[in-house]
Amino acid sequence: MLLGACKENPKGEDTTESMSNLQPAVGESSIKRDLQNLTPLAGEELQAAFPKQLYDLKLDKAPFVNNQTIVGHFGGRKITLTISDAAGENYRSATYFLDTLNDNDFVDTNETKYIKKVRNGFSTFARYDVGSHTELDFLYKNRFQVKLMSEMEPDALWEAFDINELNQL
């Protein structure tokens, strides 16, 4: 069960904080219901919205689209960006992320660190293989599951990523 609080809205509209803290304001069943009622973006729409550059790192080549997921590499594979549209029947990618975010059973070791952190208003979950690579996940607009992968440390990877590049989604 996911618990949280909603922001007070002076207009009386039903709003949530869109994953802005580590305890989501909406339950998994609510997100599942909302996502199941959405039409997924077509591959062409995903390609059109996919960033062409992350700060000074250019997209290596055209991103690969498979169903509702798009993957691209930046700066000679320095960063890999994967975006999955969780609309329609693909809602499980979003609910899986919420389960992961709220799971407290992750145990750090000398080799692997699990980091839950709010970054620019987004709850993120990073798996950092010390001295090797990072996988950093977050949910964008309560719809798009975003994964960044790199050989950077988690904070450096987030700093190398410009969240504004996702505005077209």
Coordinates of N, CA, C and O in Angstrom, one line a residue:
M1 N 0.8 -1.2 0.0 CA 0.0 0.0 0.0 C 0.9 1.2 0.0 O 1.8 1.3 0.8
L2 N 0.6 2.2 -0.8 CA 1.3 3.4 -0.9 C 0.6 4.5 -0.2 O -0.6 4.7 -0.5
L3 N 1.2 5.3 0.6 CA 0.6 6.4 1.3 C 1.3 7.7 1.0 O 2.5 7.7 0.8
G4 N 0.6 8.8 1.1 CA 1.2 10.1 1.0 C 0.1 11.1 1.1 O -1.0 10.8 1.5
A5 N 0.5 12.3 0.8 CA -0.4 13.5 0.9 C -0.5 14.2 -0.3 O 0.5 14.3 -1.1
C6 N -1.6 14.8 -0.6 CA -1.8 15.6 -1.8 C -1.5 17.1 -1.5 O -1.8 17.5 -0.3
K7 N -1.1 17.9 -2.4 CA -0.9 19.3 -2.2 C -2.3 19.9 -2.1 O -3.2 19.5 -2.8
E8 N -2.5 20.9 -1.3 CA -3.7 21.6 -1.2 C -3.9 22.4 -2.5 O -3.0 23.1 -2.9
N9 N -5.0 22.4 -3.1 CA -5.3 23.1 -4.4 C -6.4 24.1 -4.2 O -7.5 23.7 -3.9
P10 N -6.1 25.4 -4.3 CA -7.1 26.4 -4.1 C -8.3 26.2 -5.0 O -9.4 26.7 -4.7
K11 N -8.2 25.7 -6.2 CA -9.3 25.5 -7.1 C -10.2 24.3 -6.8 O -11.2 24.1 -7.4
G12 N -9.7 23.5 -5.8 CA -10.5 22.3 -5.5 C -10.3 21.1 -6.4 O -11.0 20.1 -6.3
E13 N -9.4 21.2 -7.3 CA -9.1 20.1 -8.3 C -8.4 19.0 -7.6 O -7.6 19.3 -6.7
D14 N -8.5 17.8 -8.1 CA -7.8 16.7 -7.6 C -6.4 16.7 -8.2 O -6.3 16.4 -9.4
T15 N -5.4 16.9 -7.4 CA -4.0 16.9 -7.9 C -3.1 16.1 -7.0 O -3.5 15.8 -5.9
T16 N -2.0 15.7 -7.5 CA -1.0 15.0 -6.7 C 0.3 15.7 -7.0 O 0.5 16.6 -7.8
E17 N 1.3 15.3 -6.2 CA 2.7 15.9 -6.3 C 3.5 15.3 -7.4 O 4.7 15.6 -7.6
S18 N 2.9 14.4 -8.2 CA 3.6 13.8 -9.3 C 5.0 13.3 -8.9 O 6.0 13.6 -9.5
M19 N 5.0 12.4 -7.9 CA 6.2 11.7 -7.4 C 7.3 12.7 -6.9 O 8.5 12.5 -7.1
S20 N 6.9 13.8 -6.3 CA 7.9 14.8 -5.9 C 8.5 14.5 -4.5 O 9.3 15.2 -4.1
N21 N 8.1 13.4 -3.9 CA 8.7 13.0 -2.7 C 8.8 11.5 -2.7 O 8.3 10.8 -3.6
L22 N 9.5 10.9 -1.7 CA 9.7 9.5 -1.7 C 8.5 8.7 -1.3 O 8.5 7.5 -1.3
Q23 N 7.4 9.3 -0.9 CA 6.2 8.6 -0.7 C 5.1 9.2 -1.6 O 4.6 10.2 -1.4
P24 N 4.9 8.5 -2.7 CA 4.0 9.0 -3.7 C 2.6 9.3 -3.2 O 2.1 8.7 -2.3
A25 N 2.0 10.4 -3.8 CA 0.8 10.9 -3.3 C -0.4 10.1 -3.8 O -1.5 10.2 -3.3
V26 N -0.2 9.3 -4.8 CA -1.3 8.5 -5.4 C -0.9 7.0 -5.3 O 0.2 6.7 -5.3
G27 N -1.9 6.2 -5.1 CA -1.7 4.8 -5.0 C -1.4 4.1 -6.3 O -1.8 4.6 -7.4
E28 N -0.8 2.9 -6.2 CA -0.5 2.2 -7.4 C -1.8 1.9 -8.3 O -1.8 2.0 -9.5
S29 N -2.9 1.5 -7.6 CA -4.1 1.2 -8.3 C -4.6 2.4 -9.1 O -5.2 2.3 -10.2
S30 N -4.5 3.6 -8.5 CA -4.9 4.8 -9.2 C -4.1 5.1 -10.4 O -4.6 5.4 -11.5
I31 N -2.8 5.0 -10.3 CA -1.9 5.2 -11.5 C -2.2 4.1 -12.5 O -2.3 4.4 -13.7
K32 N -2.4 2.8 -12.1 CA -2.7 1.8 -13.0 C -4.0 2.1 -13.8 O -4.0 2.0 -15.0
R33 N -5.0 2.5 -13.1 CA -6.3 2.8 -13.7 C -6.1 4.0 -14.7 O -6.6 3.9 -15.9
D34 N -5.4 5.0 -14.3 CA -5.2 6.2 -15.2 C -4.4 5.8 -16.4 O -4.8 6.2 -17.5
L35 N -3.4 5.0 -16.2 CA -2.5 4.7 -17.4 C -3.2 3.7 -18.3 O -3.0 3.8 -19.6
Q36 N -4.0 2.8 -17.8 CA -4.7 1.9 -18.7 C -5.7 2.6 -19.6 O -6.0 2.1 -20.7
N37 N -6.2 3.8 -19.2 CA -7.1 4.5 -20.0 C -6.4 5.4 -21.1 O -7.1 6.1 -21.8
L38 N -5.1 5.5 -21.1 CA -4.4 6.4 -22.0 C -4.0 5.6 -23.2 O -3.7 4.4 -23.2
T39 N -3.9 6.3 -24.4 CA -3.4 5.7 -25.6 C -1.9 5.9 -25.7 O -1.4 7.0 -25.5
P40 N -1.1 4.8 -25.8 CA 0.3 4.9 -25.9 C 0.7 5.8 -27.1 O 0.1 5.8 -28.1
L41 N 1.9 6.5 -27.0 CA 2.4 7.2 -28.1 C 2.9 6.2 -29.2 O 3.4 5.1 -28.9
A42 N 2.7 6.6 -30.4 CA 3.3 5.8 -31.5 C 4.8 5.9 -31.5 O 5.3 6.9 -31.0
G43 N 5.4 5.0 -32.2 CA 6.9 5.0 -32.3 C 7.4 6.3 -32.9 O 8.4 6.9 -32.4
E44 N 6.7 6.9 -33.9 CA 7.1 8.2 -34.5 C 7.0 9.3 -33.5 O 7.8 10.2 -33.5
E45 N 6.0 9.2 -32.6 CA 5.8 10.3 -31.6 C 7.0 10.2 -30.6 O 7.5 11.2 -30.1
L46 N 7.3 9.0 -30.2 CA 8.4 8.8 -29.2 C 9.7 9.3 -29.8 O 10.5 10.0 -29.2
Q47 N 10.0 9.0 -31.1 CA 11.2 9.5 -31.8 C 11.2 11.0 -31.9 O 12.3 11.6 -31.7
A48 N 10.1 11.6 -32.2 CA 10.0 13.1 -32.3 C 10.3 13.7 -31.0 O 10.9 14.8 -30.9
A49 N 9.9 13.1 -29.8 CA 10.0 13.7 -28.5 C 11.4 13.4 -27.9 O 11.8 14.0 -26.9
F50 N 12.1 12.4 -28.4 CA 13.4 11.9 -27.8 C 14.4 13.0 -28.0 O 14.6 13.6 -29.1
P51 N 15.2 13.3 -26.9 CA 16.2 14.3 -27.0 C 17.3 14.0 -28.0 O 17.6 12.9 -28.3
K52 N 17.8 15.1 -28.7 CA 18.8 14.9 -29.7 C 20.2 15.2 -29.0 O 21.2 14.9 -29.6
Q53 N 20.1 15.8 -27.8 CA 21.4 16.2 -27.2 C 21.1 16.3 -25.7 O 20.0 16.7 -25.3
L54 N 22.1 15.9 -24.8 CA 22.0 16.1 -23.4 C 23.2 17.0 -23.0 O 24.3 16.5 -23.0
Y55 N 22.9 18.2 -22.8 CA 23.9 19.3 -22.6 C 24.9 19.2 -23.8 O 24.5 19.4 -24.9
D56 N 26.1 18.8 -23.6 CA 27.1 18.8 -24.7 C 27.2 17.4 -25.3 O 28.0 17.3 -26.2
L57 N 26.5 16.5 -24.9 CA 26.5 15.1 -25.4 C 25.5 14.9 -26.5 O 24.3 15.0 -26.2
K58 N 25.9 14.7 -27.7 CA 25.0 14.5 -28.9 C 24.5 13.1 -29.0 O 25.3 12.2 -28.6
L59 N 23.4 12.9 -29.5 CA 22.8 11.6 -29.8 C 23.7 10.9 -30.8 O 24.1 11.5 -31.8
D60 N 24.2 9.7 -30.5 CA 25.1 9.0 -31.3 C 24.5 8.6 -32.7 O 25.2 8.8 -33.7
K61 N 23.4 8.1 -32.7 CA 22.6 7.7 -34.0 C 21.2 7.7 -33.6 O 20.8 7.8 -32.5
A62 N 20.3 7.5 -34.6 CA 18.9 7.4 -34.4 C 18.5 6.4 -33.3 O 19.1 5.3 -33.3
P63 N 17.7 6.8 -32.4 CA 17.3 5.9 -31.3 C 16.5 4.7 -31.8 O 15.9 4.7 -32.9
F64 N 16.6 3.6 -31.0 CA 15.9 2.4 -31.4 C 14.5 2.3 -30.7 O 14.4 2.6 -29.5
V65 N 13.5 2.0 -31.4 CA 12.1 2.0 -30.9 C 11.6 0.5 -30.9 O 11.7 -0.1 -32.0
N66 N 11.1 0.0 -29.8 CA 10.6 -1.3 -29.7 C 9.3 -1.2 -28.9 O 9.3 -0.9 -27.7
N67 N 8.1 -1.4 -29.6 CA 6.8 -1.2 -29.0 C 6.7 0.2 -28.4 O 6.8 1.2 -29.1
Q68 N 6.6 0.3 -27.0 CA 6.4 1.6 -26.4 C 7.7 2.1 -25.7 O 7.6 2.9 -24.8
T69 N 8.8 1.6 -26.1 CA 10.1 1.9 -25.5 C 11.1 2.4 -26.5 O 11.1 1.9 -27.6
I70 N 11.8 3.5 -26.2 CA 12.8 4.0 -27.1 C 14.1 4.1 -26.3 O 14.2 4.4 -25.1
V71 N 15.2 3.8 -27.0 CA 16.6 3.7 -26.4 C 17.5 4.5 -27.3 O 17.5 4.3 -28.5
G72 N 18.3 5.3 -26.7 CA 19.4 6.1 -27.4 C 20.6 6.2 -26.6 O 20.6 6.2 -25.4
H73 N 21.7 6.4 -27.3 CA 23.0 6.6 -26.7 C 23.6 8.0 -27.0 O 23.4 8.5 -28.1
F74 N 24.2 8.6 -26.0 CA 24.8 9.9 -26.2 C 26.3 10.0 -25.8 O 26.7 9.3 -25.0
G75 N 27.0 10.8 -26.6 CA 28.4 11.1 -26.3 C 29.2 9.8 -26.4 O 30.1 9.6 -25.6
G76 N 29.1 9.1 -27.5 CA 29.9 7.8 -27.7 C 29.5 6.8 -26.6 O 30.4 6.2 -26.1
R77 N 28.3 6.7 -26.4 CA 27.7 5.7 -25.3 C 28.1 6.1 -23.9 O 28.1 5.3 -23.0
K78 N 28.4 7.4 -23.7 CA 28.7 7.8 -22.3 C 27.5 7.7 -21.5 O 27.5 7.4 -20.3
I79 N 26.3 8.0 -22.1 CA 25.0 7.9 -21.4 C 24.0 7.2 -22.3 O 23.9 7.5 -23.5
T80 N 23.3 6.2 -21.7 CA 22.2 5.6 -22.4 C 20.9 6.0 -21.8 O 20.8 6.0 -20.5
L81 N 20.0 6.4 -22.6 CA 18.6 6.9 -22.1 C 17.6 6.0 -22.7 O 17.5 5.7 -23.9
T82 N 16.7 5.4 -21.8 CA 15.6 4.6 -22.2 C 14.4 5.2 -21.6 O 14.3 5.6 -20.4
I83 N 13.4 5.4 -22.5 CA 12.1 5.9 -22.1 C 11.0 4.9 -22.5 O 10.9 4.5 -23.6
S84 N 10.2 4.5 -21.5 CA 9.1 3.6 -21.7 C 7.8 4.3 -21.5 O 7.6 4.8 -20.4
D85 N 6.9 4.3 -22.4 CA 5.6 4.9 -22.3 C 4.7 3.9 -21.5 O 4.4 2.8 -22.1
A86 N 4.3 4.1 -20.3 CA 3.6 3.2 -19.5 C 2.1 3.3 -19.8 O 1.3 2.7 -19.0
A87 N 1.6 3.9 -20.8 CA 0.2 4.0 -21.1 C -0.3 2.7 -21.6 O 0.4 1.8 -22.2
G88 N -1.6 2.5 -21.5 CA -2.3 1.3 -22.0 C -1.8 0.1 -21.2 O -1.7 0.1 -20.0
E89 N -1.6 -1.0 -21.9 CA -1.2 -2.3 -21.3 C 0.2 -2.3 -20.8 O 0.6 -3.3 -20.1
N90 N 1.0 -1.3 -21.0 CA 2.4 -1.2 -20.5 C 2.5 -0.5 -19.2 O 3.5 -0.1 -18.7
Y91 N 1.3 -0.4 -18.5 CA 1.3 0.3 -17.2 C 2.2 -0.4 -16.1 O 2.7 0.3 -15.2
R92 N 2.6 -1.6 -16.3 CA 3.4 -2.4 -15.4 C 4.7 -1.7 -15.1 O 5.3 -1.9 -14.1
S93 N 5.3 -1.1 -16.2 CA 6.6 -0.5 -16.0 C 6.5 0.6 -14.9 O 7.5 0.8 -14.1
A94 N 5.4 1.4 -14.9 CA 5.3 2.4 -13.9 C 5.0 1.9 -12.5 O 5.6 2.3 -11.5
T95 N 4.1 0.9 -12.4 CA 3.8 0.3 -11.1 C 5.0 -0.5 -10.6 O 5.2 -0.5 -9.3
Y96 N 5.8 -1.1 -11.4 CA 7.0 -1.8 -11.0 C 8.0 -0.7 -10.4 O 8.6 -1.0 -9.3
F97 N 8.1 0.4 -11.0 CA 9.0 1.5 -10.5 C 8.5 1.9 -9.1 O 9.3 2.0 -8.2
L98 N 7.2 2.1 -8.9 CA 6.7 2.5 -7.6 C 6.9 1.4 -6.6 O 7.3 1.8 -5.4
D99 N 6.8 0.2 -7.0 CA 7.1 -0.9 -6.0 C 8.6 -0.8 -5.6 O 8.9 -1.0 -4.4
T100 N 9.4 -0.6 -6.6 CA 10.9 -0.6 -6.3 C 11.2 0.6 -5.4 O 11.9 0.5 -4.4
L101 N 10.6 1.8 -5.7 CA 10.8 3.0 -4.9 C 10.4 2.8 -3.4 O 11.0 3.3 -2.5
N102 N 9.3 2.0 -3.2 CA 8.8 1.9 -1.9 C 9.3 0.6 -1.2 O 8.9 0.4 0.0
D103 N 10.1 -0.2 -1.8 CA 10.7 -1.4 -1.2 C 11.9 -1.0 -0.4 O 12.8 -0.3 -0.8
N104 N 11.9 -1.3 0.9 CA 12.9 -1.0 1.8 C 13.9 -2.2 2.0 O 14.7 -2.2 3.0
D105 N 13.8 -3.2 1.2 CA 14.6 -4.4 1.4 C 15.9 -4.4 0.7 O 16.6 -5.4 0.8
F106 N 16.2 -3.3 0.1 CA 17.5 -3.3 -0.6 C 18.6 -3.1 0.4 O 18.5 -2.2 1.3
V107 N 19.7 -3.8 0.3 CA 20.8 -3.8 1.2 C 22.1 -3.4 0.5 O 22.5 -4.2 -0.4
D108 N 22.7 -2.3 0.9 CA 24.0 -2.0 0.3 C 25.0 -3.0 0.6 O 25.0 -3.6 1.7
T109 N 26.0 -3.1 -0.3 CA 27.2 -3.9 -0.1 C 28.4 -3.1 -0.4 O 28.2 -1.9 -0.8
N110 N 29.6 -3.6 -0.3 CA 30.7 -2.8 -0.7 C 30.8 -2.6 -2.2 O 31.3 -1.6 -2.6
E111 N 30.1 -3.5 -3.0 CA 30.2 -3.3 -4.4 C 29.0 -2.6 -5.0 O 29.1 -2.0 -6.1
T112 N 27.8 -2.6 -4.3 CA 26.6 -2.1 -4.9 C 25.9 -1.2 -3.8 O 25.7 -1.6 -2.7
K113 N 25.5 0.0 -4.3 CA 24.8 0.9 -3.4 C 23.4 1.2 -4.1 O 23.3 1.3 -5.3
Y114 N 22.3 1.2 -3.2 CA 21.0 1.5 -3.7 C 20.6 2.9 -3.1 O 20.7 3.1 -1.9
I115 N 20.3 3.8 -4.0 CA 20.1 5.2 -3.5 C 18.8 5.7 -4.0 O 18.4 5.8 -5.2
K116 N 17.9 6.1 -3.0 CA 16.6 6.7 -3.3 C 16.8 8.2 -2.9 O 17.2 8.5 -1.8
K117 N 16.5 9.0 -3.9 CA 16.8 10.5 -3.7 C 15.9 11.3 -4.5 O 15.6 11.0 -5.7
V118 N 15.4 12.4 -4.0 CA 14.6 13.4 -4.8 C 15.6 14.3 -5.5 O 16.4 14.9 -4.9
R119 N 15.4 14.3 -6.8 CA 16.3 15.2 -7.6 C 15.4 16.1 -8.5 O 14.6 15.6 -9.3
N120 N 15.5 17.3 -8.3 CA 14.7 18.3 -9.1 C 13.2 18.0 -9.0 O 12.5 18.1 -10.0
G121 N 12.8 17.5 -7.9 CA 11.4 17.3 -7.7 C 10.9 15.9 -8.1 O 9.8 15.5 -8.0
F122 N 11.9 15.0 -8.6 CA 11.5 13.7 -9.0 C 12.1 12.7 -8.1 O 13.3 12.7 -7.7
S123 N 11.3 11.7 -7.6 CA 11.8 10.6 -6.8 C 12.6 9.7 -7.7 O 12.1 9.2 -8.7
T124 N 13.9 9.5 -7.4 CA 14.7 8.6 -8.2 C 15.2 7.4 -7.4 O 15.3 7.5 -6.2
F125 N 15.5 6.4 -8.2 CA 16.1 5.2 -7.6 C 17.3 4.8 -8.4 O 17.2 4.6 -9.6
A126 N 18.5 4.8 -7.7 CA 19.7 4.5 -8.4 C 20.3 3.2 -7.9 O 20.3 3.0 -6.7
R127 N 20.8 2.4 -8.8 CA 21.6 1.2 -8.4 C 23.0 1.6 -8.9 O 23.3 1.7 -10.1
Y128 N 23.9 1.7 -8.0 CA 25.3 2.1 -8.3 C 26.3 1.0 -8.0 O 26.5 0.6 -6.9
D129 N 26.9 0.4 -9.1 CA 27.9 -0.6 -8.9 C 29.2 0.2 -8.8 O 29.7 0.8 -9.8
V130 N 29.7 0.3 -7.5 CA 30.8 1.2 -7.2 C 32.0 1.0 -8.1 O 32.4 -0.2 -8.4
G131 N 32.4 2.1 -8.7 CA 33.6 2.1 -9.6 C 33.3 1.5 -11.0 O 34.1 1.4 -11.8
S132 N 32.0 1.2 -11.2 CA 31.6 0.6 -12.5 C 30.6 1.4 -13.2 O 30.9 2.1 -14.2
H133 N 29.3 1.3 -12.8 CA 28.2 2.0 -13.6 C 27.0 2.3 -12.7 O 26.9 1.7 -11.6
T134 N 26.2 3.1 -13.2 CA 24.9 3.5 -12.5 C 23.7 3.3 -13.4 O 23.8 3.5 -14.6
E135 N 22.6 2.8 -12.8 CA 21.3 2.8 -13.5 C 20.4 3.6 -12.6 O 20.3 3.3 -11.4
L136 N 19.9 4.7 -13.1 CA 19.1 5.6 -12.4 C 17.7 5.7 -13.0 O 17.6 6.0 -14.2
D137 N 16.7 5.4 -12.3 CA 15.3 5.4 -12.8 C 14.4 6.4 -12.1 O 14.6 6.7 -10.9
F138 N 13.4 6.9 -12.9 CA 12.4 7.8 -12.3 C 11.2 7.8 -13.2 O 11.2 7.3 -14.3
L139 N 10.1 8.2 -12.6 CA 8.8 8.3 -13.4 C 8.6 9.7 -13.7 O 8.6 10.6 -12.9
Y140 N 8.3 10.0 -15.0 CA 8.1 11.3 -15.5 C 6.6 11.5 -15.9 O 6.1 10.7 -16.7
K141 N 6.0 12.5 -15.4 CA 4.6 12.8 -15.6 C 3.7 11.6 -15.2 O 2.6 11.4 -15.9
N142 N 4.1 10.9 -14.2 CA 3.3 9.7 -13.8 C 3.0 8.8 -15.0 O 2.0 8.1 -14.9
R143 N 3.8 8.8 -16.0 CA 3.5 8.0 -17.2 C 4.7 7.4 -17.8 O 4.7 6.2 -18.3
F144 N 5.8 8.1 -17.9 CA 7.0 7.6 -18.6 C 8.1 7.1 -17.7 O 8.5 7.9 -16.8
Q145 N 8.4 5.9 -17.8 CA 9.5 5.4 -16.9 C 10.8 5.6 -17.6 O 11.0 5.2 -18.8
V146 N 11.7 6.4 -17.0 CA 12.9 6.8 -17.6 C 14.1 6.2 -16.9 O 14.1 6.1 -15.6
K147 N 15.0 5.6 -17.7 CA 16.2 5.0 -17.1 C 17.4 5.6 -17.8 O 17.5 5.7 -19.0
L148 N 18.4 6.1 -16.9 CA 19.7 6.6 -17.4 C 20.7 5.6 -17.0 O 20.7 5.1 -15.8
M149 N 21.6 5.3 -17.9 CA 22.7 4.4 -17.5 C 24.1 5.0 -18.0 O 24.1 5.6 -19.1
S150 N 25.1 4.8 -17.1 CA 26.4 5.4 -17.4 C 27.4 4.8 -16.5 O 27.1 4.2 -15.5
E151 N 28.7 5.1 -16.8 CA 29.8 4.7 -15.9 C 30.0 5.8 -14.9 O 31.0 5.7 -14.1
M152 N 29.2 6.8 -14.9 CA 29.3 7.9 -13.9 C 28.7 7.5 -12.5 O 27.9 6.6 -12.5
E153 N 29.0 8.2 -11.5 CA 28.3 8.1 -10.2 C 26.9 8.7 -10.4 O 26.7 9.5 -11.2
P154 N 26.0 8.3 -9.5 CA 24.6 8.8 -9.7 C 24.4 10.3 -9.7 O 23.7 10.8 -10.6
D155 N 25.0 11.0 -8.8 CA 24.8 12.5 -8.8 C 25.4 13.1 -10.1 O 24.8 14.0 -10.7
A156 N 26.6 12.6 -10.5 CA 27.2 13.1 -11.8 C 26.3 12.8 -13.0 O 26.1 13.6 -13.9
L157 N 25.7 11.6 -13.0 CA 24.8 11.2 -14.1 C 23.6 12.1 -14.1 O 23.2 12.6 -15.2
W158 N 23.0 12.4 -13.0 CA 21.8 13.3 -13.0 C 22.2 14.7 -13.5 O 21.5 15.3 -14.2
E159 N 23.4 15.2 -13.0 CA 23.8 16.5 -13.5 C 24.1 16.5 -15.0 O 23.9 17.6 -15.6
A160 N 24.5 15.4 -15.6 CA 24.8 15.4 -17.0 C 23.5 15.3 -17.8 O 23.5 15.5 -19.0
F161 N 22.4 15.0 -17.1 CA 21.1 14.9 -17.8 C 20.3 16.1 -17.6 O 20.2 16.7 -16.5
D162 N 19.7 16.6 -18.7 CA 18.8 17.8 -18.6 C 17.4 17.4 -18.6 O 16.9 17.0 -19.7
I163 N 16.7 17.5 -17.5 CA 15.3 17.1 -17.4 C 14.4 17.8 -18.4 O 13.4 17.3 -18.9
N164 N 14.8 19.0 -18.7 CA 14.0 19.8 -19.7 C 14.0 19.2 -21.1 O 13.1 19.6 -21.9
E165 N 14.9 18.3 -21.4 CA 14.9 17.7 -22.7 C 13.7 16.7 -22.8 O 13.4 16.3 -23.9
L166 N 13.0 16.4 -21.7 CA 11.8 15.5 -21.8 C 10.5 16.3 -22.0 O 9.4 15.7 -22.0
N167 N 10.6 17.6 -22.0 CA 9.4 18.4 -22.1 C 8.4 18.1 -23.2 O 7.2 18.4 -23.2
Q168 N 8.9 17.5 -24.3 CA 8.1 17.2 -25.5 C 7.2 16.0 -25.3 O 6.3 15.7 -26.1
L169 N 7.5 15.2 -24.2 CA 6.7 14.0 -24.0 C 5.3 14.4 -23.4 O 5.2 15.4 -22.8

